[in-house]
CSV table of C-alpha atoms in Angstrom, one decimal:
chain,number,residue,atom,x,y,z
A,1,UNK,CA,0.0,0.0,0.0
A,2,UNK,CA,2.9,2.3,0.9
A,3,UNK,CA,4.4,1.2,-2.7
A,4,UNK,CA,1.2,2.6,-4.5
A,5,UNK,CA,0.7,6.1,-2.4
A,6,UNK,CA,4.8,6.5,-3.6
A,7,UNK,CA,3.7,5.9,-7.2
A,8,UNK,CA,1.2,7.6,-7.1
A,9,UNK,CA,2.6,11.1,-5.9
A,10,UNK,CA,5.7,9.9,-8.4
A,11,UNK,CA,3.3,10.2,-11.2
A,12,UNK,CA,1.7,13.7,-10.0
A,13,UNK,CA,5.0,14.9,-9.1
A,14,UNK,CA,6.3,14.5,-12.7
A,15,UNK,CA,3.1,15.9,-14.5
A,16,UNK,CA,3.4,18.7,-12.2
A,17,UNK,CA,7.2,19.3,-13.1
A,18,UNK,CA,6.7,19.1,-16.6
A,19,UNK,CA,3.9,21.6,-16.6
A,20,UNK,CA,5.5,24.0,-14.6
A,21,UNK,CA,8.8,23.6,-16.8
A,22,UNK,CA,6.6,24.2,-20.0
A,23,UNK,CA,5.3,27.2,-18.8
A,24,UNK,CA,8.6,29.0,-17.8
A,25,UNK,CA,9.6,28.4,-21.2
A,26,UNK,CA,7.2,29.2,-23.1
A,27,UNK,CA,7.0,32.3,-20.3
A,28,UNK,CA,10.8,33.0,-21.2
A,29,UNK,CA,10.3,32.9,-24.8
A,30,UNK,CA,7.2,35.6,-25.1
A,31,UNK,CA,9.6,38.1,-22.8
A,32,UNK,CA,12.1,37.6,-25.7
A,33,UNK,CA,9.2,38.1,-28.7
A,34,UNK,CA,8.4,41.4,-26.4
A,35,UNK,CA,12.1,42.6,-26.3
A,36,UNK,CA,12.5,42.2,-29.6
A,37,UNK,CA,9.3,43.6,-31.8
A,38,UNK,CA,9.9,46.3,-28.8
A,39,UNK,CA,13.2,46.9,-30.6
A,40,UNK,CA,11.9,46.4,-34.1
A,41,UNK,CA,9.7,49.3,-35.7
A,42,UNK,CA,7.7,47.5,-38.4
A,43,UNK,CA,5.3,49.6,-40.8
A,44,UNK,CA,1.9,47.9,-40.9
A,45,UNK,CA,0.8,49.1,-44.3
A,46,UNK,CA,-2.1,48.5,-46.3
A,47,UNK,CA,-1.5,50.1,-49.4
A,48,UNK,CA,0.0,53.1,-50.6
A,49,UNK,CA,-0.5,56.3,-52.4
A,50,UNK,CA,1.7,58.3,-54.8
A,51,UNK,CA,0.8,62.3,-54.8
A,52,UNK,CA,2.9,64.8,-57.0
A,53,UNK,CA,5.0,67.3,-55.1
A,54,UNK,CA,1.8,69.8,-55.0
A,55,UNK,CA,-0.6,66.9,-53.0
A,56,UNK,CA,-2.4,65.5,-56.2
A,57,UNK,CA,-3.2,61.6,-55.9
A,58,UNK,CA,-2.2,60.2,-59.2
A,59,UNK,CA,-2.1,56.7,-57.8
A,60,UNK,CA,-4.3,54.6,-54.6
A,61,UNK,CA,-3.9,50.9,-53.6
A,62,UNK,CA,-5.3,49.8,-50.8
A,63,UNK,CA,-6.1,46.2,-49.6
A,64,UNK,CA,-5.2,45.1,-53.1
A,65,UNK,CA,-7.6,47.3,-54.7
A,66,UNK,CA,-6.6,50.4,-57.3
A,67,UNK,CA,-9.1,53.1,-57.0
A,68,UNK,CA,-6.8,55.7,-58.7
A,69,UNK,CA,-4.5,55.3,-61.7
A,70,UNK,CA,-3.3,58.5,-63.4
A,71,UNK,CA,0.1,58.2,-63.5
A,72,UNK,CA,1.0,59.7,-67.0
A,73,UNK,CA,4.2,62.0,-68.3
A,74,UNK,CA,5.0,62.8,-71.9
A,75,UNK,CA,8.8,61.1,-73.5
A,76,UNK,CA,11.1,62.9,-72.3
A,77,UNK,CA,9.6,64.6,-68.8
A,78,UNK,CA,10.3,63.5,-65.3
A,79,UNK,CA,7.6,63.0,-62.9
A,80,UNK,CA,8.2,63.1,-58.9
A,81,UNK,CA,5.9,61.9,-57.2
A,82,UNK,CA,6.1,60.8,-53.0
A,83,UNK,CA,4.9,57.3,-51.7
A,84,UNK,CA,2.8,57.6,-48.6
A,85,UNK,CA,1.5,54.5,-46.9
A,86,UNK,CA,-2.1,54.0,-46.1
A,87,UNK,CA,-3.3,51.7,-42.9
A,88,UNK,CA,-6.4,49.6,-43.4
A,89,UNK,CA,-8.4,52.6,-42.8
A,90,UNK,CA,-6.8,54.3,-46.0
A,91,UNK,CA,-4.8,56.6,-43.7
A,92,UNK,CA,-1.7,57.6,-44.4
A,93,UNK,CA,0.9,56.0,-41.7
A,94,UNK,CA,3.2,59.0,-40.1
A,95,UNK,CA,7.1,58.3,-40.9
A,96,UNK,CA,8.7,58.4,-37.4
A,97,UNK,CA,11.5,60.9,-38.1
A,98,UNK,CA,13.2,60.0,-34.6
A,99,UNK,CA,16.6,59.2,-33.8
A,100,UNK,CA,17.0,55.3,-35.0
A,101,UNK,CA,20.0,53.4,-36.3
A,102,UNK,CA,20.1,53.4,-40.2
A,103,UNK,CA,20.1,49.9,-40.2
A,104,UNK,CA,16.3,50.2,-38.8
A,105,UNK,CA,15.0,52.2,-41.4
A,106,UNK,CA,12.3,51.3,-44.0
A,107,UNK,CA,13.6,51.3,-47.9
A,108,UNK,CA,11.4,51.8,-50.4
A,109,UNK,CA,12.2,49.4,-53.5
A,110,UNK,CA,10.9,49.3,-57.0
A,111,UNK,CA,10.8,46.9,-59.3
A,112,UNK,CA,10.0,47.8,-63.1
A,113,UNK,CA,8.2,44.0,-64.5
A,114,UNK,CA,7.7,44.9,-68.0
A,115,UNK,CA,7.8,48.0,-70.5
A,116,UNK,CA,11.4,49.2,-69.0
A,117,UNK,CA,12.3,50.6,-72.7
A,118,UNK,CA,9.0,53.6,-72.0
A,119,UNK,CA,9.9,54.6,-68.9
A,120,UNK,CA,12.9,54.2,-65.8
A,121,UNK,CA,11.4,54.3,-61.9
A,122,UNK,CA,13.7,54.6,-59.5
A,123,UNK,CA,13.7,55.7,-56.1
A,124,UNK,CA,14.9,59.5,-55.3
A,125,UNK,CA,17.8,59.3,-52.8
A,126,UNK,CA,18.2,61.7,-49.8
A,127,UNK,CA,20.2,64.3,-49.7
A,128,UNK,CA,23.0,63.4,-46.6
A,129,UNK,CA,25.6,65.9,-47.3
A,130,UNK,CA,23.7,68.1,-44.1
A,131,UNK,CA,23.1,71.0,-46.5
A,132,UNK,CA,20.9,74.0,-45.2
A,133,UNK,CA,18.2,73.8,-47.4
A,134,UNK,CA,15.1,72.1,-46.3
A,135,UNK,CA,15.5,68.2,-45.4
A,136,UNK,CA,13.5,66.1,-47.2
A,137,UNK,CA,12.4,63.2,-45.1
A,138,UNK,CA,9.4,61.2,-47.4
A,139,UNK,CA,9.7,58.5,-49.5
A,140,UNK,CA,9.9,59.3,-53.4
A,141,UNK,CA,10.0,57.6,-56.5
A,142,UNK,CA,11.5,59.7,-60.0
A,143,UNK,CA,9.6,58.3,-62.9
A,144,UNK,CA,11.5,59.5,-66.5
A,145,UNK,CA,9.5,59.1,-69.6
A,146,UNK,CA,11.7,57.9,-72.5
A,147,UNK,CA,9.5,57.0,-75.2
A,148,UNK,CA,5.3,56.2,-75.8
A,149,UNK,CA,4.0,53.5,-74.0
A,150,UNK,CA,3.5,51.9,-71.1
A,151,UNK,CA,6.1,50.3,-67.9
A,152,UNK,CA,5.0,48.6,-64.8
A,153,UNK,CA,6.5,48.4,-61.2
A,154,UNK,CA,5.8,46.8,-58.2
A,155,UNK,CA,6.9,48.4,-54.5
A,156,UNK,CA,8.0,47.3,-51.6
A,157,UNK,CA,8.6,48.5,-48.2
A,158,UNK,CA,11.6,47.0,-47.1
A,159,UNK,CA,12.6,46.9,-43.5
A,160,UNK,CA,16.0,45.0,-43.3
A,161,UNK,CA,16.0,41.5,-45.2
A,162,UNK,CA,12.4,41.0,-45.5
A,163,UNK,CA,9.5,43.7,-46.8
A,164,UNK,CA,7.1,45.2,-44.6
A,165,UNK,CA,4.4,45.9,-47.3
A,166,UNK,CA,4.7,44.8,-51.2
A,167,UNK,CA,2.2,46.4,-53.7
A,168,UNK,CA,-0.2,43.3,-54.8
A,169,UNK,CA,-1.4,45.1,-58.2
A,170,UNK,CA,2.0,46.8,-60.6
A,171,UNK,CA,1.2,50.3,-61.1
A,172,UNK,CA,1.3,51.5,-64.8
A,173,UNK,CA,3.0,54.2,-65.8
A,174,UNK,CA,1.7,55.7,-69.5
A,175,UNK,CA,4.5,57.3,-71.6
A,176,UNK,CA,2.9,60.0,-74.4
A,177,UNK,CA,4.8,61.1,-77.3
A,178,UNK,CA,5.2,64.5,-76.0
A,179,UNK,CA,4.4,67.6,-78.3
């Protein structure tokens, strides 16, 4: 009888053990999730917009869904346009311009899929030689017409190695012949 009440707690004991071991871990292992999405500011995009320098939408994704698509320069112009991105609202999403390591910031990347021969797209770089004039913190693409017709590109919102956000419809650009 005294062999049974030992067995018995024996088997209880370990069950108990073993659950209280799986829950430290698994405890341990959410602090560490916490400690490091604390450390990592990740954009949670869904969609974009592209406005000409004055605030005009030429372009609107959101959710997958175009609901604007103007984007249109004669051969030979170049358009500038800046990328905001929307949340699932359709708000744009604030670019923090705090202090953060370089290696945390987003990068916007383009990708022309078809029609490069119409028209290049390529991301305006910042100016980091710390002149006096204004600072230019948003996102913005350079789109150069070179001849009539039309070039697609997909973008992405790169944070690191992998992207935050990547446009699920290419945006079309239309090249004119000019006058």
């Amino acid at each position: 009888m005294k062999y049974l009440f030992l067995r018995t707690i024996k088997k209880y004991s370990t069950l108990l053990l073993t659950g209280i071991l799986f829950l430290n871990f698994a405890c341990e292992d959410d602090d560490h999730d916490d400690h490091v999405h604390a450390n990592e500011e990740h954009t949670d995009a869904e969609g974009f917009v592209l406005e000409t320098e004055s605030g005009t939408e030429v372009y609107k994704q959101l959710e997958g869904i175009v609901s604007t698509s103007n984007v249109s320069l004669a051969a030979g112009e170049t358009l500038e346009l800046v990328v905001h991105f929307l949340d699932h609202d359709g708000a744009k999403i604030e670019h923090d311009d705090g202090e953060h390591d370089e290696a945390d910031e987003d990068e916007l990347q383009v990708t022309v899929t078809s029609g490069a021969e119409f028209a290049t797209v390529v991301v305006e770089e910042h100016d980091e030689t710390g002149s006096t004039t204004e600072e230019h913190h948003e996102m913005a693409l350079e789109i150069t017409g070179l001849s009539a017709g039309t070039t697609n590109f997909s973008l992405k919102l790169m944070h690191g190695d992998h992207a935050d956000f990547e446009s699920a419809v290419d945006v079309v650009v239309t090249v004119t012949s000019g006058s």
